[in-house]
Coordinates of C-alpha atoms in Angstrom, one line a residue:
M1 CA -0.3 -1.2 -35.3
S2 CA -3.8 0.3 -35.1
K3 CA -4.8 2.7 -32.3
W4 CA -6.6 1.5 -29.2
V5 CA -10.4 1.3 -29.5
R6 CA -12.4 3.6 -27.3
Y7 CA -13.7 0.8 -25.0
P8 CA -11.4 -2.2 -25.3
N9 CA -12.1 -5.8 -24.1
L10 CA -9.1 -7.1 -22.2
Y11 CA -8.1 -10.7 -21.2
E12 CA -5.8 -11.5 -18.3
I13 CA -3.7 -14.6 -18.5
N14 CA -1.5 -16.0 -15.7
T15 CA 1.4 -16.5 -18.0
W16 CA 3.5 -19.0 -16.1
V17 CA 0.5 -21.3 -15.4
W18 CA -0.8 -20.9 -19.0
V19 CA 2.6 -21.8 -20.6
S20 CA 3.0 -24.8 -18.2
E21 CA -0.4 -26.2 -19.1
L22 CA 0.4 -25.7 -22.8
Q23 CA 3.5 -27.8 -22.3
A24 CA 1.4 -30.6 -20.7
K25 CA -1.2 -30.3 -23.4
F26 CA 1.2 -30.6 -26.3
G27 CA 3.8 -32.8 -24.6
K28 CA 6.8 -30.6 -25.4
N29 CA 8.7 -27.6 -24.1
I30 CA 6.8 -24.4 -25.0
T31 CA 7.7 -20.7 -24.3
L32 CA 6.0 -17.5 -25.3
G33 CA 8.0 -17.7 -28.6
S34 CA 6.6 -21.2 -29.5
V35 CA 2.9 -21.0 -28.4
P36 CA 1.0 -22.9 -31.2
A37 CA -0.8 -20.6 -33.5
T38 CA -4.1 -22.4 -32.7
E39 CA -3.9 -21.1 -29.1
W40 CA -3.5 -17.5 -30.3
D41 CA -6.3 -18.1 -32.7
A42 CA -8.6 -19.3 -30.0
I43 CA -8.0 -16.1 -28.0
G44 CA -8.4 -13.9 -31.0
D45 CA -11.6 -15.6 -32.1
I46 CA -13.3 -14.6 -28.8
G47 CA -12.9 -11.0 -29.8
F48 CA -10.5 -9.4 -27.3
D49 CA -8.7 -6.2 -28.1
A50 CA -5.7 -6.8 -25.8
V51 CA -4.2 -9.5 -23.7
W52 CA -2.6 -8.9 -20.3
L53 CA 0.2 -11.4 -19.9
M54 CA 0.4 -11.2 -16.2
G55 CA 3.8 -12.1 -14.7
V56 CA 6.4 -12.2 -17.4
W57 CA 9.2 -10.5 -15.5
E58 CA 12.1 -12.5 -13.9
R59 CA 11.0 -14.1 -10.6
S60 CA 13.1 -13.8 -7.4
P61 CA 14.9 -16.7 -5.8
A62 CA 15.2 -14.7 -2.7
G63 CA 11.5 -14.0 -2.7
V64 CA 10.8 -17.8 -3.2
A65 CA 12.9 -18.6 -0.2
I66 CA 11.2 -16.0 2.0
A67 CA 7.7 -17.2 0.9
N68 CA 8.5 -20.9 1.6
R69 CA 9.5 -19.9 5.1
N70 CA 6.2 -18.1 5.7
D71 CA 3.7 -20.3 7.4
Q72 CA 0.7 -18.2 6.4
L73 CA 1.7 -18.2 2.7
V74 CA 2.4 -21.9 2.7
Q75 CA -1.1 -22.6 4.3
A76 CA -2.6 -20.5 1.5
F77 CA -0.7 -22.5 -1.1
R78 CA -2.0 -25.7 0.4
R79 CA -5.6 -24.5 0.5
A80 CA -5.4 -23.7 -3.2
L81 CA -3.2 -26.7 -4.2
P82 CA -3.7 -29.6 -1.7
D83 CA -0.6 -31.5 -3.1
F84 CA 1.6 -28.4 -2.9
C85 CA 5.3 -28.9 -2.7
P86 CA 8.0 -26.2 -2.5
D87 CA 8.9 -26.5 -6.2
D88 CA 5.4 -25.3 -7.0
N89 CA 6.3 -21.9 -5.6
V90 CA 8.0 -20.2 -8.6
G91 CA 7.9 -16.8 -7.0
S92 CA 5.5 -13.9 -7.0
P93 CA 5.3 -12.0 -10.3
Y94 CA 5.0 -8.9 -8.1
C95 CA 8.3 -9.6 -6.4
V96 CA 10.3 -8.6 -9.5
R97 CA 14.0 -9.4 -9.6
Q98 CA 14.6 -7.6 -12.9
Y99 CA 12.4 -6.2 -15.6
V100 CA 13.6 -8.7 -18.1
V101 CA 11.4 -11.6 -19.3
D102 CA 12.0 -14.7 -17.3
P103 CA 14.0 -17.2 -19.2
H104 CA 11.5 -19.9 -18.3
L105 CA 9.0 -18.0 -20.4
G106 CA 11.3 -17.5 -23.4
G107 CA 13.1 -14.3 -22.6
A108 CA 12.8 -11.0 -24.6
G109 CA 12.7 -12.9 -27.9
G110 CA 9.8 -15.0 -26.8
L111 CA 7.8 -12.0 -25.6
A112 CA 8.5 -10.2 -28.9
S113 CA 7.2 -13.2 -30.8
A114 CA 4.0 -13.3 -28.7
R115 CA 3.4 -9.6 -29.3
Q116 CA 3.8 -10.2 -33.0
Q117 CA 1.3 -13.1 -32.9
L118 CA -1.2 -10.9 -31.0
A119 CA -0.8 -8.0 -33.4
K120 CA -1.4 -10.3 -36.4
R121 CA -4.8 -11.0 -34.9
G122 CA -5.6 -7.4 -34.1
M123 CA -4.8 -7.6 -30.4
K124 CA -2.5 -5.5 -28.2
L125 CA -0.2 -6.6 -25.4
I126 CA -0.4 -5.4 -21.8
L127 CA 2.5 -6.0 -19.2
D128 CA 2.9 -5.3 -15.5
F129 CA 4.9 -2.6 -13.7
V130 CA 5.2 -2.6 -9.9
P131 CA 6.0 0.9 -8.8
N132 CA 5.9 0.4 -5.0
H133 CA 8.5 -2.3 -4.4
V134 CA 11.0 -4.8 -5.8
A135 CA 12.6 -8.1 -4.8
P136 CA 15.4 -8.2 -2.2
D137 CA 17.8 -9.4 -5.0
H138 CA 16.9 -6.7 -7.5
P139 CA 20.1 -4.9 -8.7
W140 CA 18.9 -1.6 -7.3
V141 CA 19.2 -2.9 -3.7
A142 CA 23.0 -3.1 -3.9
R143 CA 23.7 -0.3 -6.4
H144 CA 21.2 2.3 -5.3
P145 CA 20.1 1.8 -1.7
D146 CA 19.0 5.5 -1.7
Y147 CA 16.0 4.4 -3.8
F148 CA 14.5 2.6 -0.8
I149 CA 12.8 3.5 2.4
R150 CA 15.6 2.8 5.0
G151 CA 15.5 1.6 8.5
N152 CA 18.1 0.9 11.2
L153 CA 19.1 -2.0 13.5
D154 CA 16.5 -0.9 16.0
D155 CA 13.7 -1.2 13.4
L156 CA 15.1 -4.6 12.5
R157 CA 15.0 -5.7 16.1
D158 CA 11.6 -4.2 17.0
A159 CA 9.7 -5.0 13.8
P160 CA 11.4 -8.0 12.1
A161 CA 8.3 -8.7 10.0
S162 CA 8.6 -5.2 8.5
Y163 CA 12.3 -4.8 7.8
L164 CA 15.0 -6.8 6.1
E165 CA 18.8 -6.4 6.1
V166 CA 20.1 -6.8 2.6
S167 CA 23.6 -6.0 1.3
G168 CA 24.5 -4.4 4.6
N169 CA 21.4 -2.0 4.5
V170 CA 18.2 -2.2 6.5
C171 CA 15.3 -1.6 4.2
A172 CA 11.5 -1.5 4.9
C173 CA 9.4 -4.2 3.4
G174 CA 6.8 -3.0 0.9
R175 CA 3.3 -2.4 2.2
D176 CA 0.1 -0.5 1.9
P177 CA -1.0 1.4 5.0
Y178 CA -3.9 -0.8 5.9
F179 CA -2.2 -4.2 6.0
P180 CA 1.0 -5.8 7.4
A181 CA 4.1 -5.5 5.3
W182 CA 4.7 -7.9 2.4
P183 CA 7.6 -10.0 3.6
D184 CA 9.3 -10.8 0.3
V185 CA 9.7 -7.2 -1.2
L186 CA 11.5 -4.0 -0.4
Q187 CA 9.8 -0.6 -0.3
L188 CA 10.8 2.0 -2.9
N189 CA 10.8 5.7 -2.0
A190 CA 8.3 7.5 -4.3
F191 CA 9.8 10.9 -3.1
N192 CA 13.3 10.1 -4.3
R193 CA 14.2 12.0 -7.5
D194 CA 16.7 9.4 -8.8
L195 CA 14.1 6.6 -8.2
R196 CA 11.6 8.5 -10.3
N197 CA 14.1 8.8 -13.1
A198 CA 14.9 5.1 -12.8
A199 CA 11.1 4.3 -13.0
I200 CA 10.8 6.4 -16.2
E201 CA 13.7 4.4 -17.7
T202 CA 12.1 1.1 -16.6
L203 CA 8.7 2.0 -17.9
S204 CA 10.1 3.2 -21.2
S205 CA 11.7 -0.2 -21.6
I206 CA 8.4 -1.9 -20.8
A207 CA 6.5 0.4 -23.2
S208 CA 8.9 -0.5 -26.0
Q209 CA 7.9 -4.2 -25.5
S210 CA 4.1 -3.7 -25.2
D211 CA 1.1 -1.5 -26.0
G212 CA -0.1 -0.9 -22.4
V213 CA 1.1 -1.1 -18.8
R214 CA -0.9 -2.3 -15.8
C215 CA 0.5 -0.5 -12.8
D216 CA 0.2 -2.5 -9.6
M217 CA -1.3 -0.6 -6.5
A218 CA -0.9 2.7 -8.4
M219 CA -2.5 4.8 -5.6
L220 CA 0.3 4.0 -3.2
M221 CA 2.6 6.4 -5.1
I222 CA 0.2 9.4 -4.8
N223 CA 2.1 12.0 -2.7
S224 CA -0.6 12.3 0.0
V225 CA -0.9 8.5 0.3
F226 CA 2.8 7.9 0.4
E227 CA 3.3 10.6 3.0
R228 CA 0.6 9.2 5.2
T229 CA 2.1 5.7 4.9
W230 CA 5.8 6.6 5.5
G231 CA 5.9 10.0 7.2
A232 CA 9.3 11.5 7.6
R233 CA 11.1 8.3 6.4
G234 CA 10.3 9.3 2.8
G235 CA 12.0 12.7 3.1
Q236 CA 10.7 15.9 1.7
R237 CA 7.5 15.7 -0.2
P238 CA 8.0 16.7 -3.9
L239 CA 5.9 19.5 -5.4
T240 CA 4.7 17.1 -8.2
D241 CA 3.1 13.7 -7.8
Y242 CA 4.9 10.6 -9.0
W243 CA 2.6 9.8 -11.8
R244 CA 2.3 13.3 -13.1
E245 CA 6.0 13.1 -13.8
V246 CA 6.4 9.5 -14.8
I247 CA 3.5 9.0 -17.3
P248 CA 4.1 12.2 -19.4
A249 CA 7.8 11.4 -19.6
V250 CA 7.1 7.9 -20.9
K251 CA 4.4 9.1 -23.3
K252 CA 6.9 11.5 -24.9
T253 CA 8.5 8.5 -26.6
H254 CA 5.6 6.1 -26.5
P255 CA 2.5 8.2 -27.0
D256 CA 0.2 5.3 -27.8
C257 CA 1.1 3.3 -24.7
Y258 CA -1.9 3.0 -22.4
F259 CA -1.6 3.2 -18.6
L260 CA -4.0 1.1 -16.5
A261 CA -4.1 1.6 -12.7
E262 CA -4.9 -0.9 -10.1
A263 CA -6.7 1.5 -7.8
Y264 CA -8.7 1.4 -4.6
W265 CA -10.0 3.8 -1.9
D266 CA -12.1 5.9 -4.3
L267 CA -8.9 7.4 -5.8
E268 CA -9.8 6.5 -9.4
W269 CA -10.7 10.0 -10.4
E270 CA -7.5 11.4 -8.9
L271 CA -5.4 8.8 -10.8
Q272 CA -7.2 9.6 -14.1
Q273 CA -6.2 13.3 -13.5
Q274 CA -2.6 12.2 -13.0
G275 CA -2.5 10.6 -16.4
F276 CA -4.0 7.1 -16.3
D277 CA -6.1 6.0 -19.3
F278 CA -8.1 3.5 -17.2
C279 CA -8.5 2.8 -13.5
Y280 CA -9.9 -0.3 -11.8
D281 CA -13.6 0.1 -10.9
K282 CA -13.5 -1.7 -7.6
R283 CA -16.5 0.3 -6.4
L284 CA -18.7 -1.3 -9.1
Y285 CA -17.4 -4.8 -8.2
D286 CA -18.2 -4.3 -4.5
R287 CA -21.7 -3.1 -5.3
L288 CA -22.3 -6.0 -7.6
E289 CA -21.0 -8.4 -5.0
G290 CA -22.8 -7.1 -1.9
E291 CA -25.3 -4.3 -2.7
N292 CA -28.6 -3.8 -4.4
A293 CA -29.5 -2.6 -7.9
E294 CA -30.2 0.9 -6.9
N295 CA -26.7 1.3 -5.5
V296 CA -25.3 0.0 -8.7
R297 CA -27.5 2.4 -10.7
L298 CA -26.3 5.4 -8.6
H299 CA -22.7 4.4 -9.3
L300 CA -23.5 4.6 -13.0
C301 CA -25.0 8.1 -12.7
A302 CA -21.4 9.5 -12.6
E303 CA -20.2 11.8 -15.3
L304 CA -19.5 9.9 -18.6
G305 CA -16.0 11.3 -18.9
Y306 CA -15.1 9.6 -15.6
Q307 CA -16.9 6.3 -16.3
E308 CA -15.4 5.8 -19.8
R309 CA -12.0 5.7 -18.2
L310 CA -12.9 2.9 -15.7
L311 CA -11.9 -0.7 -16.0
R312 CA -14.8 -3.0 -15.2
F313 CA -14.3 -6.5 -14.0
L314 CA -16.0 -9.4 -12.2
E315 CA -12.7 -11.1 -11.3
N316 CA -9.0 -10.8 -11.7
H317 CA -6.0 -12.5 -9.9
D318 CA -6.5 -10.3 -6.8
E319 CA -10.2 -11.1 -6.3
P320 CA -11.9 -14.4 -5.5
R321 CA -13.2 -16.4 -8.4
A322 CA -16.6 -15.1 -9.5
A323 CA -18.0 -18.6 -9.6
E324 CA -17.1 -19.0 -5.9
V325 CA -18.6 -15.7 -4.8
F326 CA -21.8 -15.5 -6.9
S327 CA -24.5 -18.0 -7.7
Q328 CA -24.4 -18.9 -11.4
E329 CA -27.6 -16.8 -12.0
K330 CA -26.2 -13.8 -10.2
E331 CA -22.8 -14.1 -11.9
Q332 CA -24.4 -14.1 -15.3
A333 CA -26.4 -11.0 -14.5
A334 CA -23.3 -9.2 -13.1
A335 CA -21.1 -10.3 -16.0
L336 CA -23.6 -8.8 -18.4
V337 CA -23.4 -5.6 -16.5
T338 CA -19.6 -5.3 -16.5
A339 CA -19.4 -6.4 -20.2
T340 CA -21.8 -3.7 -21.5
L341 CA -20.8 -0.6 -19.7
P342 CA -18.5 2.2 -21.1
G343 CA -14.8 1.9 -20.3
A344 CA -12.5 -1.0 -20.5
R345 CA -13.8 -4.5 -19.7
L346 CA -11.5 -7.1 -18.1
F347 CA -12.0 -10.9 -18.3
H348 CA -9.9 -13.4 -16.4
E349 CA -8.6 -16.7 -17.8
G350 CA -10.6 -19.4 -16.2
Q351 CA -13.6 -17.2 -15.6
F352 CA -15.5 -18.6 -18.5
E353 CA -15.1 -22.2 -17.4
G354 CA -16.3 -21.4 -13.9
R355 CA -13.1 -22.0 -12.0
K356 CA -13.5 -21.5 -8.3
V357 CA -10.0 -21.8 -6.9
R358 CA -8.3 -18.4 -6.5
L359 CA -4.7 -19.3 -7.2
P360 CA -1.9 -17.5 -5.2
V361 CA 0.2 -15.8 -7.8
F362 CA 3.3 -17.5 -6.4
L363 CA 2.2 -20.9 -7.7
G364 CA 3.3 -22.3 -11.1
R365 CA 0.5 -24.8 -11.4
R366 CA -3.2 -25.0 -10.4
P367 CA -5.6 -27.8 -9.5
E368 CA -7.8 -29.4 -12.1
E369 CA -11.4 -28.3 -11.9
P370 CA -14.5 -29.4 -13.9
V371 CA -15.8 -27.1 -16.6
N372 CA -19.1 -25.5 -15.8
E373 CA -20.6 -26.0 -19.3
G374 CA -23.7 -23.8 -18.6
L375 CA -21.5 -20.9 -17.6
Q376 CA -19.1 -21.5 -20.5
H377 CA -22.1 -21.4 -22.9
F378 CA -23.3 -18.1 -21.4
Y379 CA -19.9 -16.5 -21.7
T380 CA -19.5 -17.7 -25.3
K381 CA -22.8 -16.0 -26.2
L382 CA -21.9 -12.8 -24.2
L383 CA -18.5 -12.3 -25.8
K384 CA -20.0 -12.9 -29.2
A385 CA -22.7 -10.4 -28.5
I386 CA -20.4 -7.6 -27.5
H387 CA -17.9 -8.3 -30.3
R388 CA -19.3 -5.4 -32.4
P389 CA -18.4 -1.8 -33.1
V390 CA -21.3 -0.4 -31.1
F391 CA -19.7 -1.6 -27.8
R392 CA -16.3 -0.3 -28.7
E393 CA -17.0 3.0 -30.3
G394 CA -20.7 3.7 -29.7
T395 CA -22.6 6.2 -27.6
W396 CA -23.8 4.9 -24.2
G397 CA -26.8 6.2 -22.2
L398 CA -28.2 5.1 -18.8
G399 CA -31.9 4.2 -19.2
E400 CA -34.8 5.0 -17.0
S401 CA -37.6 2.7 -15.9
E402 CA -40.8 3.2 -14.1
G403 CA -43.4 1.0 -12.4
W404 CA -46.9 1.3 -11.0
P405 CA -48.2 2.5 -7.6
D406 CA -48.7 -1.1 -6.4
N407 CA -45.5 -2.5 -8.0
T408 CA -42.1 -1.0 -7.2
S409 CA -40.1 -4.0 -8.6
F410 CA -38.8 -1.7 -11.3
Q411 CA -36.3 -0.4 -8.8
N412 CA -34.4 -3.7 -9.2
L413 CA -34.0 -3.2 -13.0
L414 CA -30.8 -1.9 -14.5
T415 CA -31.0 -0.6 -18.0
W416 CA -28.9 1.2 -20.6
S417 CA -28.6 1.5 -24.3
W418 CA -25.9 1.8 -27.0
R419 CA -26.1 3.4 -30.5
K420 CA -23.7 3.7 -33.4
N421 CA -25.7 4.0 -36.6
P422 CA -27.1 1.7 -37.7
E423 CA -26.5 -0.4 -34.6
R424 CA -28.7 -0.1 -31.6
C425 CA -28.6 -2.2 -28.4
L426 CA -30.7 -2.2 -25.3
I427 CA -29.6 -3.9 -22.1
A428 CA -32.0 -4.7 -19.2
V429 CA -30.9 -6.7 -16.1
N430 CA -33.0 -7.7 -13.2
F431 CA -30.4 -7.4 -10.5
S432 CA -32.4 -9.2 -7.8
D433 CA -33.8 -12.6 -6.8
Y434 CA -37.4 -11.3 -7.3
P435 CA -39.4 -10.9 -10.5
V436 CA -39.6 -7.4 -12.0
Q437 CA -42.0 -5.6 -14.3
A438 CA -41.3 -2.1 -15.7
R439 CA -41.6 0.3 -18.5
V440 CA -38.1 1.1 -19.9
H441 CA -37.5 4.5 -21.6
V442 CA -34.8 4.8 -24.2
N443 CA -33.5 8.2 -25.2
W444 CA -33.1 7.7 -28.9
P445 CA -34.0 10.9 -30.9
D446 CA -35.4 8.8 -33.8
L447 CA -37.3 6.3 -31.7
G448 CA -40.8 7.4 -32.9
G449 CA -42.4 6.2 -36.1
G450 CA -42.3 2.9 -37.9
I451 CA -41.9 -0.5 -36.3
W452 CA -38.8 -1.7 -34.4
R453 CA -37.6 -5.3 -34.4
L454 CA -35.9 -6.3 -31.1
T455 CA -33.8 -9.5 -31.2
D456 CA -32.6 -11.0 -28.0
M457 CA -29.0 -12.2 -28.5
F458 CA -29.3 -14.9 -25.8
S459 CA -32.7 -16.4 -26.4
G460 CA -32.9 -15.6 -30.1
E461 CA -36.5 -14.4 -29.6
Q462 CA -37.7 -11.5 -31.7
Y463 CA -40.2 -8.9 -30.8
E464 CA -41.8 -6.1 -32.9
R465 CA -42.9 -2.8 -31.3
Q466 CA -44.4 0.4 -32.6
G467 CA -41.9 3.2 -32.5
D468 CA -44.5 5.8 -31.4
E469 CA -45.6 3.6 -28.5
L470 CA -41.9 3.1 -27.4
A471 CA -41.4 6.8 -27.5
R472 CA -44.6 7.6 -25.6
S473 CA -44.9 4.7 -23.0
G474 CA -41.6 2.9 -23.1
L475 CA -40.9 -0.8 -23.6
Y476 CA -42.6 -3.2 -21.2
V477 CA -40.1 -5.6 -19.6
G478 CA -40.9 -8.5 -17.4
L479 CA -38.0 -10.6 -16.1
G480 CA -37.6 -13.4 -13.6
P481 CA -34.9 -13.4 -10.8
W482 CA -31.5 -12.4 -12.2
G483 CA -33.1 -12.4 -15.7
Y484 CA -31.9 -10.1 -18.5
H485 CA -32.5 -9.0 -22.0
F486 CA -29.7 -8.2 -24.5
L487 CA -31.7 -6.7 -27.4
C488 CA -30.3 -5.7 -30.7
C489 CA -32.7 -3.2 -32.3
S490 CA -33.4 -2.2 -35.8
R491 CA -36.1 -0.4 -37.6
R492 CA -38.0 -2.8 -39.9
Q493 CA -37.2 -2.2 -43.6
G494 CA -39.9 -0.5 -45.6
V495 CA -41.7 0.8 -42.6

């Protein structure tokens, strides 16, 4: 299998729902081992470098029962799926009973076959690991109660929503420090030596079945965060952080396995230092969703070594659907931003069709929604445009723009360029609902001289500009609200 590209394009699939819809589409039982080749072809043709099959591990019957008794969860299920019935709750993929592939999805053999099919098409496989918690019926609960944050009968009486009694032991429910406990999972103790060894063994097994691991809520296992969350209940704080032990141990036997961190609270840099290859860029998402172009640009001024290890996204299973949050015009502008920055880029199944219902991960089916053909057409063009070496292995540079004393609209323009000889691309996005006019400066050492042909990959329009003028004055850009240029640039032959 070839090595990872520098800046991979990733595709998240809700595996249970996807397989169920394939069964309905083809009218027969389908598992990961029998997905028709045409379906793998369709994913491969888009140009992804890896597929994240979200939720392949065995679901928990105990977790299902707890969730179906939880009024808040059931209400959320009904909002997403108005005709919800209890059988639709197949269990949360983050309430893991065992790290073995769920039989419903085809077991280990089915997953191995899926990985083969992806590899044949030049794609890698990413799977989940949940370091913070497991299901109440996970084998560790009975065999290794010392792996867990423990409570007592007083805790169970005083905080029944935060503790469960399982196999004669009172254990804390999993949580992050800013929200109530998750009622269907038990909290693992990141400070426990034996638990860390068990995590290494589990992750090594996952790494043997995949090419990358997406680690759920990875920042919760950082020593300082875990200590702040659990205090004395965790015991003595180890000298070494969890990930600084776990990741190198797994990479000793699986050196090409990539680690991806779900990360929040501006801890991305810290997690990169602890061994993660890529970390979620939630800060970029938040700025695209609710802030202005200048704040987005300031975020992109960070050191390249940090930025190229961020994972950019506009949606995933934890965020609202982009088509629900953004207007179509703003979504297209924001998608162009996330798709053309350095780092990994994550796309979510259903994003291209404009789905608006954020499906709770517990549910095994989703409602039918109409396809937004305009949005689908946009994403088809976008994915085709970034399916080229310059965006996977090229050199990225943040551009500069300037305006005029009586026109400061250039401040709403985001611009950057890519180069990998002979390919050159220039991106300009008006991230506002007002028109912009600006001069864009590109830092290409060979820009001067001759004539450059600029081809817009969306409109198909071509422009020719003198290289000396571009080097001296920059490229004039005028764009309407949320407008953009995706320009592929080449020096005209013979000039």
